[in-house]
């Protein structure tokens, strides 16, 4: 990267000023075609580039890193980084960065959108109206479940989990949380519980933990069955945190009140058993999808890449060299 301009492979068009900033100091190769979801497609696209700016659909595996030997940084335009083999990146001396903070509030808002949508049957109600079934107000029409006075269980008390918890007071909910560590003074104040206790006492459980080998199927069938009858599960984190087939089975038994999902185990595929159900609200992974947030994410990813190609520490590293 000395002498000539570094080459940055950007795997998708970016909002905001990210590409402009990169073009000021780098040669940018931009993919404006379909998303690159295969290792071979990613290798072909990145090739000899010095840096890559990636999305979560791009599988940055050890094979990809091995086949792109000039790569110094992978700037993921997402807070999650389960699409990247971190151990391989560390071993191969490649920085990995993500986009925390800038998407926290948008994702927390969307989580509450799902909590309200599933407990108050918003998707079902809208379909009812559009299907021409609304013939006037009725006392017993489309009754949902009250959330005030009940417990919200937050699994993963990081930035997004805490932002979700902060909003709970506005809806009159108490908050319990579980995490790998118990902070001395949780902010916002919340009761720490073991995961099993949280599951068995919460009216709404919301997931905010990263996906890794330790958290895959964190909510397996046994744990899903701990949830009280009529309770709700919301997931805006990563699909594989939940055993989706088990979730369908438990929903089919009518044990739960419903589920609100923004993410899926085999994304973008969705279990047919979920698609059929009225007590499930399904969104297409839009947790951080506001114009402002997506621009901020792309710009932070670009700042990370620019820092590394300039020989500086990136602002938000995941793999620090
Ligand atoms: C989106 O899922 C992200 O990780 O930012």
Short mmCIF file of C-alpha atoms and ligand atoms in Angstrom, two decimals:
data_model
loop_
_atom_site.label_atom_id
_atom_site.label_comp_id
_atom_site.label_asym_id
_atom_site.label_seq_id
_atom_site.Cartn_x
_atom_site.Cartn_y
_atom_site.Cartn_z
CA UNK A 1 0.00 0.00 0.00
CA UNK A 2 2.97 2.33 -0.22
CA UNK A 3 3.28 4.77 -3.08
CA UNK A 4 0.13 4.05 -5.01
CA UNK A 5 -3.44 4.46 -3.89
CA UNK A 6 -4.89 1.56 -1.92
CA UNK A 7 -7.64 -0.40 -3.62
CA UNK A 8 -10.89 -0.82 -1.69
CA UNK A 9 -13.46 -3.40 -2.79
CA UNK A 10 -16.90 -2.23 -1.72
CA UNK A 11 -19.40 -5.07 -2.02
CA UNK A 12 -22.55 -2.93 -2.37
CA UNK A 13 -23.67 0.60 -3.16
CA UNK A 14 -23.49 2.69 0.02
CA UNK A 15 -25.72 5.50 1.28
CA UNK A 16 -24.38 8.80 2.61
CA UNK A 17 -20.94 10.11 1.79
CA UNK A 18 -19.04 6.86 2.34
CA UNK A 19 -18.03 6.23 -1.29
CA UNK A 20 -17.10 9.89 -1.80
CA UNK A 21 -14.78 9.75 1.25
CA UNK A 22 -13.20 6.51 0.05
CA UNK A 23 -12.71 7.87 -3.48
CA UNK A 24 -10.82 10.86 -2.09
CA UNK A 25 -8.02 8.60 -0.90
CA UNK A 26 -8.40 5.20 -2.56
CA UNK A 27 -9.24 3.44 -5.79
CA UNK A 28 -12.74 2.15 -5.19
CA UNK A 29 -14.12 -0.97 -6.86
CA UNK A 30 -17.87 -0.91 -6.28
CA UNK A 31 -20.26 -3.82 -6.76
CA UNK A 32 -23.50 -2.41 -8.08
CA UNK A 33 -24.84 -5.82 -9.08
CA UNK A 34 -26.44 -8.58 -7.05
CA UNK A 35 -25.32 -9.31 -3.49
CA UNK A 36 -22.23 -11.49 -3.24
CA UNK A 37 -23.19 -14.46 -1.07
CA UNK A 38 -20.64 -17.11 -2.10
CA UNK A 39 -17.00 -17.47 -1.11
CA UNK A 40 -15.92 -17.75 -4.76
CA UNK A 41 -17.91 -14.66 -5.73
CA UNK A 42 -16.31 -12.73 -2.89
CA UNK A 43 -12.80 -13.88 -3.81
CA UNK A 44 -13.38 -12.88 -7.43
CA UNK A 45 -14.63 -9.48 -6.35
CA UNK A 46 -12.02 -8.63 -3.70
CA UNK A 47 -9.09 -10.22 -5.54
CA UNK A 48 -5.88 -8.25 -4.90
CA UNK A 49 -7.62 -5.33 -3.13
CA UNK A 50 -6.03 -3.86 0.02
CA UNK A 51 -9.33 -3.42 1.84
CA UNK A 52 -12.91 -4.64 1.67
CA UNK A 53 -16.05 -2.94 2.84
CA UNK A 54 -18.58 -5.72 3.35
CA UNK A 55 -22.17 -6.50 4.27
CA UNK A 56 -23.43 -9.32 6.49
CA UNK A 57 -24.43 -11.36 3.41
CA UNK A 58 -20.75 -11.61 2.39
CA UNK A 59 -19.05 -14.73 3.83
CA UNK A 60 -15.56 -13.60 4.82
CA UNK A 61 -14.20 -17.05 5.59
CA UNK A 62 -10.66 -18.32 6.05
CA UNK A 63 -10.69 -19.45 2.40
CA UNK A 64 -11.64 -15.96 1.26
CA UNK A 65 -8.96 -14.36 3.43
CA UNK A 66 -6.36 -16.85 2.16
CA UNK A 67 -7.27 -16.10 -1.45
CA UNK A 68 -7.07 -12.31 -0.95
CA UNK A 69 -3.54 -11.96 0.43
CA UNK A 70 -3.30 -8.15 0.18
CA UNK A 71 -6.29 -7.58 2.41
CA UNK A 72 -5.44 -5.43 5.45
CA UNK A 73 -8.95 -4.65 6.68
CA UNK A 74 -12.50 -5.91 6.40
CA UNK A 75 -14.85 -3.08 7.32
CA UNK A 76 -18.21 -4.71 7.96
CA UNK A 77 -21.13 -2.34 7.49
CA UNK A 78 -23.09 -3.87 10.40
CA UNK A 79 -22.76 -4.19 14.15
CA UNK A 80 -22.83 -7.99 13.84
CA UNK A 81 -19.84 -9.81 12.40
CA UNK A 82 -20.82 -13.48 12.41
CA UNK A 83 -20.23 -13.48 8.61
CA UNK A 84 -16.50 -13.08 9.29
CA UNK A 85 -14.06 -15.70 10.56
CA UNK A 86 -12.44 -13.58 13.27
CA UNK A 87 -9.87 -16.15 14.29
CA UNK A 88 -8.67 -16.47 10.68
CA UNK A 89 -8.53 -12.69 10.31
CA UNK A 90 -6.45 -12.34 13.48
CA UNK A 91 -4.13 -15.13 12.36
CA UNK A 92 -3.70 -13.55 8.93
CA UNK A 93 -3.16 -10.05 10.27
CA UNK A 94 -6.38 -8.54 8.90
CA UNK A 95 -8.23 -5.88 10.87
CA UNK A 96 -11.97 -6.42 11.21
CA UNK A 97 -14.25 -3.54 12.11
CA UNK A 98 -17.99 -3.12 12.67
CA UNK A 99 -20.47 -0.25 13.10
CA UNK A 100 -21.63 -0.15 16.74
CA UNK A 101 -23.49 2.74 18.43
CA UNK A 102 -24.79 4.42 15.27
CA UNK A 103 -27.57 1.81 14.92
CA UNK A 104 -28.44 1.29 18.57
CA UNK A 105 -31.46 3.57 18.79
CA UNK A 106 -32.95 2.55 15.43
CA UNK A 107 -32.69 -1.13 16.35
CA UNK A 108 -34.18 -0.54 19.80
CA UNK A 109 -37.09 1.37 18.21
CA UNK A 110 -37.73 -1.45 15.76
CA UNK A 111 -37.63 -3.96 18.62
CA UNK A 112 -40.39 -2.03 20.34
CA UNK A 113 -42.27 -1.89 17.05
CA UNK A 114 -42.18 -5.69 17.01
CA UNK A 115 -43.11 -5.99 20.70
CA UNK A 116 -46.19 -3.85 20.11
CA UNK A 117 -46.96 -5.48 16.77
CA UNK A 118 -46.98 -8.99 18.19
CA UNK A 119 -48.68 -8.27 21.52
CA UNK A 120 -51.38 -6.08 19.88
CA UNK A 121 -51.74 -8.21 16.72
CA UNK A 122 -50.94 -5.34 14.36
CA UNK A 123 -50.00 -7.43 11.32
CA UNK A 124 -53.08 -9.59 11.68
CA UNK A 125 -55.29 -6.52 12.24
CA UNK A 126 -53.99 -4.83 9.12
CA UNK A 127 -54.56 -7.96 7.03
CA UNK A 128 -58.09 -8.15 8.50
CA UNK A 129 -58.88 -4.63 7.37
CA UNK A 130 -57.31 -4.98 3.93
CA UNK A 131 -59.22 -8.23 3.45
CA UNK A 132 -62.46 -6.26 3.88
CA UNK A 133 -63.35 -7.86 7.21
CA UNK A 134 -63.72 -4.62 9.20
CA UNK A 135 -67.42 -3.82 9.47
CA UNK A 136 -67.26 -1.55 12.53
CA UNK A 137 -65.84 -1.35 16.04
CA UNK A 138 -66.57 -4.35 18.20
CA UNK A 139 -65.81 -5.01 21.83
CA UNK A 140 -64.23 -8.37 21.21
CA UNK A 141 -62.43 -7.72 17.94
CA UNK A 142 -58.71 -8.64 17.63
CA UNK A 143 -57.91 -8.42 21.34
CA UNK A 144 -54.24 -8.36 22.17
CA UNK A 145 -52.27 -8.79 25.35
CA UNK A 146 -51.52 -5.95 27.79
CA UNK A 147 -47.85 -5.34 28.51
CA UNK A 148 -48.02 -2.73 31.27
CA UNK A 149 -47.17 -4.07 34.69
CA UNK A 150 -45.46 -7.09 33.16
CA UNK A 151 -41.83 -8.13 32.84
CA UNK A 152 -39.67 -7.61 29.77
CA UNK A 153 -36.82 -10.12 29.67
CA UNK A 154 -33.78 -8.75 27.83
CA UNK A 155 -31.28 -11.43 26.81
CA UNK A 156 -27.97 -9.67 26.23
CA UNK A 157 -27.51 -6.36 28.04
CA UNK A 158 -25.16 -4.68 25.59
CA UNK A 159 -25.80 -1.40 23.81
CA UNK A 160 -28.97 -2.46 22.02
CA UNK A 161 -30.36 -4.53 24.90
CA UNK A 162 -29.93 -1.56 27.25
CA UNK A 163 -31.54 0.84 24.76
CA UNK A 164 -34.54 -1.51 24.53
CA UNK A 165 -34.66 -1.69 28.34
CA UNK A 166 -34.57 2.12 28.61
CA UNK A 167 -37.79 2.34 26.60
CA UNK A 168 -39.59 -0.20 28.81
CA UNK A 169 -40.47 2.35 31.51
CA UNK A 170 -42.53 4.28 28.96
CA UNK A 171 -44.71 1.20 28.53
CA UNK A 172 -44.93 0.44 32.25
CA UNK A 173 -42.89 -2.74 32.03
CA UNK A 174 -40.31 -3.93 34.55
CA UNK A 175 -37.04 -5.26 33.14
CA UNK A 176 -35.07 -8.40 33.87
CA UNK A 177 -31.92 -9.17 31.93
CA UNK A 178 -29.46 -11.97 31.50
CA UNK A 179 -25.94 -11.75 30.18
CA UNK A 180 -22.59 -13.45 30.54
CA UNK A 181 -21.63 -10.90 33.17
CA UNK A 182 -23.61 -9.05 35.81
CA UNK A 183 -22.58 -5.35 35.85
CA UNK A 184 -22.37 -3.73 39.28
CA UNK A 185 -24.85 -0.96 38.45
CA UNK A 186 -26.92 -1.90 35.43
CA UNK A 187 -27.92 1.12 33.42
CA UNK A 188 -30.88 1.37 33.12
CA UNK A 189 -31.70 -0.31 36.44
CA UNK A 190 -32.86 -3.88 35.83
CA UNK A 191 -32.90 -7.18 37.68
CA UNK A 192 -30.22 -9.69 36.72
CA UNK A 193 -31.50 -13.26 36.26
CA UNK A 194 -30.14 -16.55 35.07
CA UNK A 195 -31.46 -17.17 31.55
CA UNK A 196 -33.79 -19.96 32.71
CA UNK A 197 -35.33 -17.74 35.40
CA UNK A 198 -35.74 -14.86 32.96
CA UNK A 199 -37.47 -17.13 30.44
CA UNK A 200 -39.85 -18.58 32.98
CA UNK A 201 -40.92 -15.20 34.42
CA UNK A 202 -41.05 -12.78 31.47
CA UNK A 203 -44.14 -11.87 29.48
CA UNK A 204 -41.98 -10.67 26.58
CA UNK A 205 -38.47 -12.00 25.90
CA UNK A 206 -36.28 -10.01 23.53
CA UNK A 207 -32.90 -11.20 22.22
CA UNK A 208 -29.88 -8.90 21.90
CA UNK A 209 -26.89 -11.16 22.11
CA UNK A 210 -24.27 -11.67 19.38
CA UNK A 211 -24.26 -14.92 17.43
CA UNK A 212 -21.28 -17.17 18.05
CA UNK A 213 -20.74 -20.86 18.71
CA UNK A 214 -21.74 -20.33 22.35
CA UNK A 215 -25.06 -18.66 21.53
CA UNK A 216 -26.25 -20.70 18.52
CA UNK A 217 -29.65 -22.14 19.50
CA UNK A 218 -29.45 -20.33 22.83
CA UNK A 219 -33.21 -20.70 22.77
CA UNK A 220 -33.57 -24.40 22.09
CA UNK A 221 -36.79 -26.33 22.55
CA UNK A 222 -36.25 -26.95 26.27
CA UNK A 223 -35.68 -23.26 26.94
CA UNK A 224 -38.59 -22.17 24.74
CA UNK A 225 -40.79 -24.46 26.82
CA UNK A 226 -39.78 -22.57 29.98
CA UNK A 227 -41.65 -19.50 28.74
CA UNK A 228 -45.00 -19.00 30.48
CA UNK A 229 -48.20 -19.70 28.54
CA UNK A 230 -49.11 -16.69 26.43
CA UNK A 231 -45.61 -15.15 26.54
CA UNK A 232 -44.02 -13.57 23.47
CA UNK A 233 -40.59 -13.95 21.89
CA UNK A 234 -38.99 -11.11 19.92
CA UNK A 235 -35.75 -11.45 17.98
CA UNK A 236 -34.04 -8.54 16.24
CA UNK A 237 -30.51 -9.92 16.80
CA UNK A 238 -29.63 -13.04 14.78
CA UNK A 239 -31.89 -15.87 13.62
CA UNK A 240 -29.71 -18.82 14.66
CA UNK A 241 -30.01 -17.76 18.32
CA UNK A 242 -33.36 -19.57 18.17
CA UNK A 243 -34.05 -23.14 17.10
CA UNK A 244 -36.64 -22.06 14.55
CA UNK A 245 -38.12 -25.53 13.98
CA UNK A 246 -38.60 -25.87 17.76
CA UNK A 247 -40.20 -22.42 17.87
CA UNK A 248 -42.71 -23.51 15.23
CA UNK A 249 -43.52 -26.66 17.25
CA UNK A 250 -44.03 -24.69 20.45
CA UNK A 251 -46.21 -22.11 18.66
CA UNK A 252 -48.24 -24.87 17.03
CA UNK A 253 -49.08 -26.23 20.48
CA UNK A 254 -50.54 -22.83 21.30
CA UNK A 255 -48.26 -22.44 24.32
CA UNK A 256 -46.91 -18.99 23.43
CA UNK A 257 -48.75 -15.78 22.69
CA UNK A 258 -46.67 -15.31 19.56
CA UNK A 259 -43.32 -14.27 18.15
CA UNK A 260 -42.02 -11.13 16.48
CA UNK A 261 -39.04 -11.85 14.25
CA UNK A 262 -36.78 -9.61 12.19
CA UNK A 263 -34.11 -12.27 11.64
CA UNK A 264 -34.17 -15.94 10.62
CA UNK A 265 -32.13 -19.06 11.15
CA UNK A 266 -31.56 -19.63 7.43
CA UNK A 267 -31.94 -16.07 6.22
CA UNK A 268 -33.35 -15.04 3.79
CA UNK A 269 -35.40 -18.27 3.93
CA UNK A 270 -38.21 -18.30 6.47
CA UNK A 271 -39.71 -21.51 7.88
CA UNK A 272 -43.02 -22.17 6.08
CA UNK A 273 -44.44 -23.01 9.51
CA UNK A 274 -43.87 -19.40 10.56
CA UNK A 275 -45.27 -17.89 7.36
CA UNK A 276 -48.58 -19.64 7.93
CA UNK A 277 -49.16 -18.31 11.44
CA UNK A 278 -51.25 -15.30 12.40
CA UNK A 279 -49.60 -15.04 15.84
CA UNK A 280 -46.21 -14.31 14.31
CA UNK A 281 -45.03 -10.93 12.97
CA UNK A 282 -42.28 -11.30 10.38
CA UNK A 283 -40.03 -8.48 9.17
CA UNK A 284 -37.25 -8.68 6.56
CA UNK A 285 -34.23 -7.83 8.77
CA UNK A 286 -34.86 -4.07 8.97
CA UNK A 287 -33.65 -3.41 12.52
CA UNK A 288 -31.32 -0.57 11.55
CA UNK A 289 -33.14 0.43 8.38
CA UNK A 290 -33.59 4.18 8.60
CA UNK A 291 -32.10 6.53 6.02
CA UNK A 292 -30.08 8.28 8.71
CA UNK A 293 -28.80 5.13 10.39
CA UNK A 294 -27.79 3.35 7.21
CA UNK A 295 -25.84 6.41 6.07
CA UNK A 296 -24.12 6.59 9.48
CA UNK A 297 -23.24 2.88 9.29
CA UNK A 298 -21.75 3.18 5.80
CA UNK A 299 -19.77 6.27 6.80
CA UNK A 300 -18.42 4.59 9.93
CA UNK A 301 -17.43 1.53 7.88
CA UNK A 302 -15.63 3.86 5.43
CA UNK A 303 -13.85 5.69 8.28
CA UNK A 304 -12.64 2.34 9.61
CA UNK A 305 -11.27 1.31 6.22
CA UNK A 306 -9.64 4.70 5.64
CA UNK A 307 -7.94 4.59 9.03
CA UNK A 308 -6.34 1.21 8.38
CA UNK A 309 -5.18 2.03 4.84
CA UNK A 310 -3.62 5.22 6.28
CA UNK A 311 -1.74 3.22 8.92
CA UNK A 312 -3.94 4.34 11.81
CA UNK A 313 -6.06 2.47 14.36
CA UNK A 314 -9.65 2.16 13.11
CA UNK A 315 -12.31 3.76 15.35
CA UNK A 316 -14.37 0.61 15.95
CA UNK A 317 -12.28 -2.55 15.64
CA UNK A 318 -13.57 -6.04 16.34
CA UNK A 319 -10.24 -7.72 15.61
CA UNK A 320 -7.50 -5.49 16.94
CA UNK A 321 -3.98 -6.20 15.67
C1 LIG B 1 -27.49 -5.95 11.24
O1 LIG B 1 -28.03 -6.99 11.44
C2 LIG B 1 -26.27 -5.58 11.89
O2 LIG B 1 -25.60 -6.45 12.47
O3 LIG B 1 -25.93 -4.40 11.83
#
